[in-house]
Amino acid sequence: MRIPCPFCGPRDVSEFVTLGEATGPRPDPAAPDAAEKFFAYAYLRSNPAGPSEEHWYHALGCRSWLKVVRDTRTHEIESAALAREGAR
Amino acid sequence: MSEVLTFRSPCAGALKDIGVAATPGVSVRERSPQIATVIARGAIADFAARLKASFGVQWVEGSKVSSGGGLVLVATGPRAWLALRDAGSENLATSLGEGLGETAAVIEQSSGYAVLRIAGEKARATFEKGLGIDLHPRAFAPGDAASTSCAHLNVVIWQVDGAPTYDVAVPRSFAAAFCHWLMESVAEFGLKVL
Amino acid sequence: MSKPMRLSNGGLLDRRREITFTFDGKPYAGHPGDTLASALMANGVNLVGRSFKYHRPRGIFTAGPEEPNALVTLRNGSRREPNTKATTVELFDRLVATSQNCWPSPRLDVLSVNQLFAPLFVGGFYYKTFMWPASFWEKVYEPAIRRAAGLGMVSRLPDPDHYEHATAYCDVLVVGSGPAGLSAALAAARTGARVIICEEDFRLGGRLLSEPHEIDSMPAIDWVARVEAELTSLPEVRIFRRTSVFGVYDGGTYGALERVSDHLPQPGLHQPRQRLWQIVARRTINAMGAIERPIVFGGNDKPGVILASALRTYVNRFATAPGRKIAFFVTSDDGWLTAQDVLKAGLPIEIVVDARAHVADALTRPLSRAGVRVLLDAVVSDAHGRPGLKHIEVRKDDKILQFEVDVLAVSNGYNPQVGLTTHLGGKPVWSEECGAFVPGELPPGMQSIGAAAGDFALAACLRAGMQAGRTLASDLGFASAPAAVPRADDEPCAVSPVWYVEHRGKAFVDQQNDVTAKDVAIANREGFRAVEHLKRYTTLGMATEQGKTSSVTGQALMAHLTGRTMHQAGTTRFRPPHVPVAIGAFAGPHVGKHFKATRYCAGHDWALENGATMIEAGQWLRPRWFTKPGETDWFESVTREVKTVRAAVGICDVSSLGKIEIHGRDAGAFLDRVYVNMFSTLPVGKARYGLMLREDGIVLDDGTTARLGPEQYVMSTTTGNAGKVMQHLEFCHQVLWPELDVAMASVTEQWTQYAVAGPKSRKVLETLLGDRFDVSNEAFPFLACAEFFWGDVPVRLYRISFSGELAYEIAVPANYGDSLIRALMRAGAEFGAVPYGSEALGVLRIEKGHVSVPELNGQTTAADLGLGKMLSKKKDFIGRVLAERPALTDPDRPSLVGFKPVDPGQRLRSGAHFLAIEAAATAENDEGYMTSVTYSPHAGCWVGLGLLKHGAARIGEYVRAYDPVREGDVEVEVVSPIFVDPEGKWLHE
Ligand SMILES: [Zn+2]
């Protein structure tokens, strides 16, 4: 599998570390239901058969965290963006 | 007490000539530049403007090398560079810190990397055995940079000229491992240590 | 040397040179250009080995990597390699090969008695015969089966050869260099696109090496040479010979194995044996051709039965044949073309049998005119002879005719090589038109052409190649004027496959795994009818050639038995590797000490000079202890080191600990969010112990973080977690809080850092630094930090302690690290300073009750470690919310305390579980476990740290430390985890 890092260009998957499905944003810790929200944030995953939004870290490259949309059935990458920019 | 700390380069003693042909396919030289990590703090445009104003270096966007007046900035990430300048009287990190001001954080790294200049007709054929990226002239040209892995080690590589000549920065503790990889991979072509 | 079966003319051999080799100890000779199989055949050796299960005599069945039978053990000594296909081994001087699965020889094999027990080995025999009792499997059944049914023997010696890994990129990858592949490569290359051609043979040309066609009015072989010359002249073309593409991976990535030196007695100087290529291609042309199919009839595995296309190769390319009395059993036009070639080579043909009632006159006439007997609408039902073929039975109109022959060439149409097309999940589809499975959905970017796509005729292959090469290159923006398609004839290639013939003897479907037609019938009777079930129940197609000559035939038999069409029955998908790949090639250069790169500290050489024994800590090498002259065991050295630190001063390399520099206006606020305690309030020039949680509330890492400037912190992490913490911090910054003004970089590599610990540590630093820096208690108290210059060299000094002693850590840029340790030791000499290693470091920290890796084990909370009070109530931080979950705050959770044996002579073991004194040793009574133990020179006995239920409240109680694995059952006293200086006075002295 090759991931098109927005900064480095397409690179072999061996340069990346995956954190799995992107479940952000991080919940508000002050909210009354923070406990449930954090539980979902930390543990619940939708595990789709199809496009899945995931966090990947370009560990052996530019050290960027990426938000990657990957089809779990075909490993086709629909998009890869810097997570920093997505968060803004 | 009059102790003086003495310098020892990361690859000291690790590289040796390998003679298989009259003209070795690859040459290698360990450089010992001053190095600093530069990280943009605010808008990149502000950083680029200060870089131009203080050092006369025109910033090049992307995974590229920006250079001028002996200062080289190799992009290592969307907001990060490895700055290199040959050792001189002025401390690189200090002058970068002063010159870039609030636009960037500057972190001393002169001992953090081994920097090797690898050149020659067989340089690409050698790197093919370790790098996962494409160094073909259509894909990678002088001024291009890449942060990537070489035989599972993280390296920063940038092309200096079309000879081709490449500079490679390897984290210091991996210098011996990198030299071992280089010596094994280059053996069939021959190596001259400069 | 005489070669009785070498034809006097023809062949792509260098007849001027002779190569000698041995098979089963007997010397033979061949020529450059031979394979081992062709050379054996030329020498009249047709019995090459015995089969896997029944030990039946087997010969040479094919001329390529699809070979199921002619498996030999190649070379000897440490280079011995079993299960090598003789049909793919390029002959080299002094080659040594031996037959397999037979003892004492292929001709007289004792274990062929297995044939008598054949009922034991039928389909599903593993599942049925050896079911009960389970314990018999390892002890009785498996060894017996292995001994009787081996597939050669490995050398058991270390592999002396070197293997390389390499990566290549191209615009168009062409797999196969037959007519389709060559013309595709040429068309693509002429556009200027970057082209890689992979050919598994040592010569380009594919079937053009074996078939006497004309292209552009010249012999095909000359056309190949001309194309090869043009391709070689183009700068962007790379030709990989002896290279098999074995796998298709996501994103246009292909695995290929280049056999760099396998055709040589041993690799040349600085040459690898094999090179594993990762090829990244934007487009791929699959022109791998097709493999001829056998027919299932009685005795179809006899040496002498051969695929017709293989016979054609042996006759035309290698100028040899397996016998002198040749018969054909065909269902295809192509078989007749082979027969014509055999005739042209001057070899006598006894008979051609075609199952079809009608065959074009143009095909039959040349043979009947030459006096060859031709039988249409007839089949070969059985082949006989021992060990090799002696006669065949032909059935025509319910009459059985016998013919004495020693070669039977079988032609039943071709299976396109669809293997690679299925690696990403594509499923081949049955084409009635081709009478074969053709590629279904292809991997992205791949196109199959020529015989690999079911397009068998030569002119069609050339046309498809030119077209595909040009189109794919043009898709990528490489344009060129259309070139003329090479001219050739479309030879006839009709086929009406016959899969199975009524017979009496054993009829094989998969010759390598000895799967018979009867086994397929058993699978059907027992309900294993789906192609994937059939495969696993019978092991059909699971041998080293992965069913290249057998899978489709087996599936056809099953389709017939179940009354389904081929389309309904379907076929299996293949997984990589398409051809066997040695594990050594996958490992590449990453073997032995180079499995993972070793990281060295700047003080490594100094440590070795001073008697260090090193230990791996992650990828780092660290000194474990330093042996002084006269010391005879590690315990003696470590105890001395610990005592010296407590009484005087010791020096320890702590460079491998992670160091991360964090800059920016919001650096303090950022640290407040990632640490459980406050860092924004830390004064400049001070350091503080910090604890980090994961978002789920479990401890991630700990370390000391110092504030060097208003906007500059330096964090330290444990050696093992340095990478993980950096990744975590980057996540927090880039993903969670990109708005913070924070910049960070790992500076682990930049600084060499030594701990100087012990009551005399200040004296050592005073001597070392002189008036460069004031290290007095007043100027530089506990937890102070500073940065200053030593000449041009920056120095960082921290007053922190892991040992519990008065201690400092001093850091200089790593290029001066070697110099620093030498200077430190000189300065420390008069105070009795010694270096100490990680083992003594461990003793010191356990004595002081500091947690480390065994306690930060991914299961403990801050409270478990007695650090609950550090959790700030004034702010949010990573892990705060989930750390408050009931299960993580349960007072029953085991928490950190110290332990001492009641009998001070007894040894403690980490991993021991705690039980109440009288409690039975059951899981319900488990109260926690020992995490770290050491012999404490300070306490004069073993001491331990551990996690015990209600630990803090139980100090003074006695429990058992129960360790059934090492037969330990020690009564221990629960004590404070801090064994030395509980008030921490030493730190402040
Ligand atoms: Zn990247």
Tab-separated table of N, CA and C in Angstrom, chain C residues 68-174:
chain	number	residue	atom	x	y	z
C	68	PRO	N	5.780	-30.039	-11.734
C	68	PRO	CA	5.360	-30.681	-10.481
C	68	PRO	C	6.266	-31.838	-10.055
C	69	ASN	N	7.046	-32.401	-10.972
C	69	ASN	CA	7.706	-33.679	-10.693
C	69	ASN	C	9.211	-33.614	-10.519
C	70	ALA	N	9.868	-32.925	-11.439
C	70	ALA	CA	11.332	-32.982	-11.463
C	70	ALA	C	11.919	-32.049	-10.410
C	71	LEU	N	11.646	-32.389	-9.152
C	71	LEU	CA	12.207	-31.607	-8.043
C	71	LEU	C	13.478	-32.295	-7.575
C	72	VAL	N	14.533	-31.512	-7.456
C	72	VAL	CA	15.795	-32.087	-7.013
C	72	VAL	C	16.358	-31.237	-5.875
C	73	THR	N	17.315	-31.816	-5.189
C	73	THR	CA	18.071	-31.042	-4.215
C	73	THR	C	19.323	-30.552	-4.911
C	74	LEU	N	19.497	-29.236	-4.895
C	74	LEU	CA	20.597	-28.630	-5.639
C	74	LEU	C	21.728	-28.272	-4.689
C	75	ARG	N	22.944	-28.438	-5.162
C	75	ARG	CA	24.160	-28.112	-4.417
C	75	ARG	C	24.286	-28.984	-3.169
C	76	ASN	N	25.358	-28.737	-2.406
C	76	ASN	CA	25.524	-29.488	-1.167
C	76	ASN	C	26.120	-28.588	-0.099
C	77	GLY	N	26.330	-29.161	1.057
C	77	GLY	CA	26.856	-28.370	2.173
C	77	GLY	C	25.861	-27.287	2.564
C	78	SER	N	26.410	-26.138	2.931
C	78	SER	CA	25.541	-25.088	3.456
C	78	SER	C	24.668	-24.471	2.355
C	79	ARG	N	24.998	-24.727	1.092
C	79	ARG	CA	24.181	-24.162	0.016
C	79	ARG	C	23.141	-25.161	-0.497
C	80	ARG	N	23.007	-26.283	0.170
C	80	ARG	CA	22.037	-27.281	-0.290
C	80	ARG	C	20.623	-26.710	-0.258
C	81	GLU	N	19.921	-26.878	-1.377
C	81	GLU	CA	18.557	-26.350	-1.442
C	81	GLU	C	17.625	-27.410	-1.999
C	82	PRO	N	16.697	-27.881	-1.180
C	82	PRO	CA	15.777	-28.913	-1.657
C	82	PRO	C	14.674	-28.319	-2.537
C	83	ASN	N	13.943	-29.204	-3.207
C	83	ASN	CA	12.734	-28.838	-3.966
C	83	ASN	C	12.992	-27.820	-5.059
C	84	THR	N	14.153	-27.924	-5.673
C	84	THR	CA	14.455	-27.039	-6.790
C	84	THR	C	13.933	-27.696	-8.068
C	85	LYS	N	13.286	-26.901	-8.883
C	85	LYS	CA	12.738	-27.460	-10.124
C	85	LYS	C	13.855	-27.562	-11.153
C	86	ALA	N	14.140	-28.800	-11.567
C	86	ALA	CA	15.231	-29.017	-12.531
C	86	ALA	C	14.963	-28.263	-13.826
C	87	THR	N	13.688	-27.964	-14.088
C	87	THR	CA	13.316	-27.299	-15.337
C	87	THR	C	13.639	-25.813	-15.329
C	88	THR	N	13.977	-25.270	-14.160
C	88	THR	CA	14.298	-23.836	-14.091
C	88	THR	C	15.752	-23.589	-13.715
C	89	VAL	N	16.492	-24.670	-13.455
C	89	VAL	CA	17.889	-24.496	-13.036
C	89	VAL	C	18.768	-24.360	-14.262
C	90	GLU	N	19.418	-23.207	-14.363
C	90	GLU	CA	20.342	-22.985	-15.466
C	90	GLU	C	21.605	-23.781	-15.168
C	91	LEU	N	22.032	-24.572	-16.133
C	91	LEU	CA	23.175	-25.443	-15.869
C	91	LEU	C	24.439	-24.615	-15.626
C	92	PHE	N	25.191	-24.967	-14.604
C	92	PHE	CA	26.483	-24.306	-14.386
C	92	PHE	C	27.546	-25.360	-14.118
C	93	ASP	N	28.778	-24.940	-14.256
C	93	ASP	CA	29.882	-25.872	-14.136
C	93	ASP	C	29.943	-26.462	-12.730
C	94	ARG	N	30.155	-27.747	-12.651
C	94	ARG	CA	30.271	-28.490	-11.388
C	94	ARG	C	28.988	-28.458	-10.569
C	95	LEU	N	27.867	-28.273	-11.238
C	95	LEU	CA	26.582	-28.351	-10.532
C	95	LEU	C	26.424	-29.741	-9.925
C	96	VAL	N	25.887	-29.772	-8.708
C	96	VAL	CA	25.638	-31.040	-8.029
C	96	VAL	C	24.155	-31.104	-7.695
C	97	ALA	N	23.490	-32.143	-8.186
C	97	ALA	CA	22.067	-32.307	-7.871
C	97	ALA	C	21.823	-33.729	-7.411
C	98	THR	N	20.837	-33.868	-6.532
C	98	THR	CA	20.462	-35.211	-6.083
C	98	THR	C	18.950	-35.332	-6.108
C	99	SER	N	18.509	-36.563	-6.292
C	99	SER	CA	17.076	-36.801	-6.348
C	99	SER	C	16.509	-36.812	-4.936
C	100	GLN	N	15.198	-36.667	-4.856
C	100	GLN	CA	14.539	-36.565	-3.559
C	100	GLN	C	13.508	-37.680	-3.387
C	101	ASN	N	13.115	-37.838	-2.146
C	101	ASN	CA	12.023	-38.747	-1.801
C	101	ASN	C	12.304	-40.183	-2.207
C	102	CYS	N	13.556	-40.536	-2.300
C	102	CYS	CA	13.816	-41.917	-2.650
C	102	CYS	C	15.079	-42.373	-1.950
C	103	TRP	N	15.065	-43.595	-1.548
C	103	TRP	CA	16.228	-44.189	-0.930
C	103	TRP	C	16.238	-45.669	-1.246
C	104	PRO	N	17.266	-46.196	-1.744
C	104	PRO	CA	18.570	-45.568	-1.983
C	104	PRO	C	18.659	-44.809	-3.304
C	105	SER	N	17.739	-45.033	-4.264
C	105	SER	CA	17.842	-44.343	-5.540
C	105	SER	C	16.450	-44.249	-6.149
C	106	PRO	N	16.280	-43.359	-7.153
C	106	PRO	CA	14.956	-43.244	-7.751
C	106	PRO	C	14.495	-44.573	-8.368
C	107	ARG	N	15.463	-45.361	-8.799
C	107	ARG	CA	15.091	-46.598	-9.485
C	107	ARG	C	14.613	-47.651	-8.491
C	108	LEU	N	15.261	-47.681	-7.325
C	108	LEU	CA	14.913	-48.693	-6.320
C	108	LEU	C	14.617	-47.941	-5.030
C	109	ASP	N	13.369	-47.695	-4.787
C	109	ASP	CA	13.021	-46.895	-3.618
C	109	ASP	C	12.267	-47.742	-2.612
C	110	VAL	N	12.849	-47.890	-1.428
C	110	VAL	CA	12.272	-48.760	-0.420
C	110	VAL	C	10.888	-48.293	0.009
C	111	LEU	N	10.736	-46.976	0.080
C	111	LEU	CA	9.474	-46.458	0.610
C	111	LEU	C	8.328	-46.494	-0.402
C	112	SER	N	8.620	-47.006	-1.593
C	112	SER	CA	7.513	-47.091	-2.540
C	112	SER	C	6.459	-48.073	-2.052
C	113	VAL	N	6.750	-48.800	-0.960
C	113	VAL	CA	5.702	-49.613	-0.340
C	113	VAL	C	4.526	-48.742	0.086
C	114	ASN	N	4.758	-47.451	0.208
C	114	ASN	CA	3.635	-46.559	0.507
C	114	ASN	C	2.487	-46.784	-0.468
C	115	GLN	N	2.843	-47.171	-1.673
C	115	GLN	CA	1.793	-47.400	-2.662
C	115	GLN	C	0.841	-48.493	-2.204
C	116	LEU	N	1.403	-49.457	-1.462
C	116	LEU	CA	0.560	-50.551	-0.986
C	116	LEU	C	-0.418	-50.075	0.075
C	117	PHE	N	0.006	-49.027	0.774
C	117	PHE	CA	-0.884	-48.482	1.810
C	117	PHE	C	-1.694	-47.315	1.264
C	118	ALA	N	-1.774	-47.237	-0.040
C	118	ALA	CA	-2.405	-46.079	-0.653
C	118	ALA	C	-3.750	-45.704	-0.032
C	119	PRO	N	-4.571	-46.672	0.360
C	119	PRO	CA	-5.871	-46.260	0.921
C	119	PRO	C	-5.725	-45.318	2.110
C	120	LEU	N	-4.603	-45.427	2.790
C	120	LEU	CA	-4.357	-44.570	3.943
C	120	LEU	C	-4.178	-43.112	3.538
C	121	PHE	N	-3.775	-42.899	2.300
C	121	PHE	CA	-3.360	-41.557	1.899
C	121	PHE	C	-4.367	-40.852	1.000
C	122	VAL	N	-5.584	-41.347	0.966
C	122	VAL	CA	-6.554	-40.733	0.055
C	122	VAL	C	-6.988	-39.375	0.587
C	123	GLY	N	-7.785	-38.683	-0.239
C	123	GLY	CA	-8.229	-37.334	0.093
C	123	GLY	C	-8.782	-37.259	1.510
C	124	GLY	N	-8.348	-36.246	2.236
C	124	GLY	CA	-8.835	-36.037	3.588
C	124	GLY	C	-8.179	-36.956	4.602
C	125	PHE	N	-7.104	-37.640	4.200
C	125	PHE	CA	-6.544	-38.653	5.115
C	125	PHE	C	-6.019	-38.057	6.397
C	126	TYR	N	-5.493	-36.839	6.294
C	126	TYR	CA	-5.021	-36.198	7.518
C	126	TYR	C	-6.155	-36.040	8.512
C	127	TYR	N	-7.307	-35.661	7.967
C	127	TYR	CA	-8.427	-35.331	8.840
C	127	TYR	C	-9.048	-36.574	9.453
C	128	LYS	N	-9.040	-37.659	8.685
C	128	LYS	CA	-9.770	-38.833	9.143
C	128	LYS	C	-8.908	-39.814	9.913
C	129	THR	N	-7.703	-40.037	9.416
C	129	THR	CA	-6.912	-41.136	9.955
C	129	THR	C	-6.291	-40.809	11.303
C	130	PHE	N	-5.895	-39.581	11.443
C	130	PHE	CA	-5.077	-39.262	12.614
C	130	PHE	C	-5.827	-38.394	13.614
C	131	MET	N	-7.066	-38.769	13.869
C	131	MET	CA	-7.874	-37.887	14.705
C	131	MET	C	-7.687	-38.103	16.185
C	132	TRP	N	-7.391	-39.284	16.603
C	132	TRP	CA	-7.514	-39.627	18.006
C	132	TRP	C	-6.399	-40.542	18.436
C	133	PRO	N	-5.809	-40.412	19.594
C	133	PRO	CA	-5.963	-39.266	20.499
C	133	PRO	C	-5.072	-38.113	20.060
C	134	ALA	N	-5.418	-36.944	20.518
C	134	ALA	CA	-4.716	-35.747	20.064
C	134	ALA	C	-3.212	-35.835	20.352
C	135	SER	N	-2.852	-36.430	21.477
C	135	SER	CA	-1.447	-36.463	21.870
C	135	SER	C	-0.621	-37.322	20.913
C	136	PHE	N	-1.287	-38.203	20.162
C	136	PHE	CA	-0.564	-39.033	19.204
C	136	PHE	C	-0.040	-38.217	18.030
C	137	TRP	N	-0.693	-37.092	17.805
C	137	TRP	CA	-0.350	-36.345	16.598
C	137	TRP	C	1.136	-35.997	16.565
C	138	GLU	N	1.575	-35.308	17.635
C	138	GLU	CA	2.967	-34.868	17.641
C	138	GLU	C	3.941	-36.028	17.770
C	139	LYS	N	3.545	-37.024	18.563
C	139	LYS	CA	4.528	-38.048	18.911
C	139	LYS	C	4.583	-39.176	17.897
C	140	VAL	N	3.454	-39.521	17.309
C	140	VAL	CA	3.415	-40.713	16.467
C	140	VAL	C	3.141	-40.387	14.999
C	141	TYR	N	2.016	-39.750	14.772
C	141	TYR	CA	1.601	-39.597	13.375
C	141	TYR	C	2.535	-38.699	12.580
C	142	GLU	N	2.763	-37.496	13.118
C	142	GLU	CA	3.485	-36.538	12.303
C	142	GLU	C	4.901	-37.001	11.962
C	143	PRO	N	5.677	-37.472	12.968
C	143	PRO	CA	7.022	-37.937	12.593
C	143	PRO	C	6.975	-39.048	11.557
C	144	ALA	N	6.007	-39.939	11.679
C	144	ALA	CA	5.921	-41.048	10.724
C	144	ALA	C	5.633	-40.534	9.328
C	145	ILE	N	4.693	-39.606	9.259
C	145	ILE	CA	4.341	-39.073	7.936
C	145	ILE	C	5.523	-38.318	7.358
C	146	ARG	N	6.146	-37.502	8.189
C	146	ARG	CA	7.260	-36.694	7.702
C	146	ARG	C	8.384	-37.564	7.154
C	147	ARG	N	8.677	-38.643	7.863
C	147	ARG	CA	9.776	-39.484	7.430
C	147	ARG	C	9.452	-40.127	6.088
C	148	ALA	N	8.213	-40.538	5.971
C	148	ALA	CA	7.836	-41.270	4.771
C	148	ALA	C	7.588	-40.348	3.592
C	149	ALA	N	7.164	-39.154	3.849
C	149	ALA	CA	6.684	-38.299	2.765
C	149	ALA	C	7.347	-36.940	2.808
C	150	GLY	N	8.638	-36.919	2.824
C	150	GLY	CA	9.345	-35.639	2.894
C	150	GLY	C	9.424	-34.978	1.543
C	151	LEU	N	9.872	-33.741	1.544
C	151	LEU	CA	10.126	-33.047	0.289
C	151	LEU	C	11.564	-32.557	0.342
C	152	GLY	N	12.494	-33.495	0.375
C	152	GLY	CA	13.892	-33.094	0.438
C	152	GLY	C	14.286	-32.678	1.840
C	153	MET	N	15.565	-32.396	1.990
C	153	MET	CA	16.098	-32.030	3.306
C	153	MET	C	16.831	-30.706	3.210
C	154	VAL	N	16.615	-29.835	4.176
C	154	VAL	CA	17.359	-28.576	4.196
C	154	VAL	C	18.744	-28.828	4.774
C	155	SER	N	19.643	-27.854	4.605
C	155	SER	CA	21.029	-28.104	4.979
C	155	SER	C	21.264	-28.043	6.481
C	156	ARG	N	20.481	-27.269	7.185
C	156	ARG	CA	20.645	-27.042	8.635
C	156	ARG	C	21.906	-26.247	8.964
C	157	LEU	N	22.615	-25.785	7.964
C	157	LEU	CA	23.804	-24.954	8.215
C	157	LEU	C	23.432	-23.505	7.925
C	158	PRO	N	24.161	-22.566	8.517
C	158	PRO	CA	23.857	-21.162	8.217
C	158	PRO	C	24.037	-20.886	6.727
C	159	ASP	N	23.151	-20.077	6.180
C	159	ASP	CA	23.213	-19.719	4.769
C	159	ASP	C	24.427	-18.814	4.554
C	160	PRO	N	25.380	-19.239	3.724
C	160	PRO	CA	26.593	-18.427	3.565
C	160	PRO	C	26.386	-17.222	2.653
C	161	ASP	N	25.252	-17.159	1.988
C	161	ASP	CA	25.086	-16.130	0.971
C	161	ASP	C	24.433	-14.874	1.507
C	162	HIS	N	24.559	-13.851	0.686
C	162	HIS	CA	24.056	-12.529	1.023
C	162	HIS	C	22.854	-12.259	0.126
C	163	TYR	N	21.831	-11.648	0.681
C	163	TYR	CA	20.636	-11.323	-0.096
C	163	TYR	C	20.397	-9.820	-0.017
C	164	GLU	N	19.959	-9.259	-1.123
C	164	GLU	CA	19.736	-7.813	-1.138
C	164	GLU	C	18.265	-7.484	-1.290
C	165	HIS	N	17.911	-6.326	-0.821
C	165	HIS	CA	16.602	-5.740	-1.094
C	165	HIS	C	16.832	-4.508	-1.963
C	166	ALA	N	15.915	-4.250	-2.865
C	166	ALA	CA	16.056	-3.044	-3.671
C	166	ALA	C	14.677	-2.594	-4.149
C	167	THR	N	14.598	-1.324	-4.446
C	167	THR	CA	13.334	-0.746	-4.913
C	167	THR	C	13.564	-0.116	-6.276
C	168	ALA	N	12.637	-0.327	-7.189
C	168	ALA	CA	12.734	0.295	-8.505
C	168	ALA	C	11.383	0.871	-8.887
C	169	TYR	N	11.445	1.922	-9.657
C	169	TYR	CA	10.221	2.580	-10.119
C	169	TYR	C	10.160	2.524	-11.640
C	170	CYS	N	8.953	2.477	-12.172
C	170	CYS	CA	8.824	2.576	-13.625
C	170	CYS	C	7.431	3.091	-13.968
C	171	ASP	N	7.314	3.514	-15.218
C	171	ASP	CA	5.991	3.879	-15.712
C	171	ASP	C	5.233	2.611	-16.097
C	172	VAL	N	5.911	1.755	-16.846
C	172	VAL	CA	5.253	0.532	-17.311
C	172	VAL	C	6.125	-0.674	-16.946
C	173	LEU	N	5.518	-1.576	-16.206
C	173	LEU	CA	6.180	-2.837	-15.878
C	173	LEU	C	5.623	-3.897	-16.817
C	174	VAL	N	6.516	-4.601	-17.487
C	174	VAL	CA	6.078	-5.672	-18.375
C	174	VAL	C	6.545	-6.993	-17.777
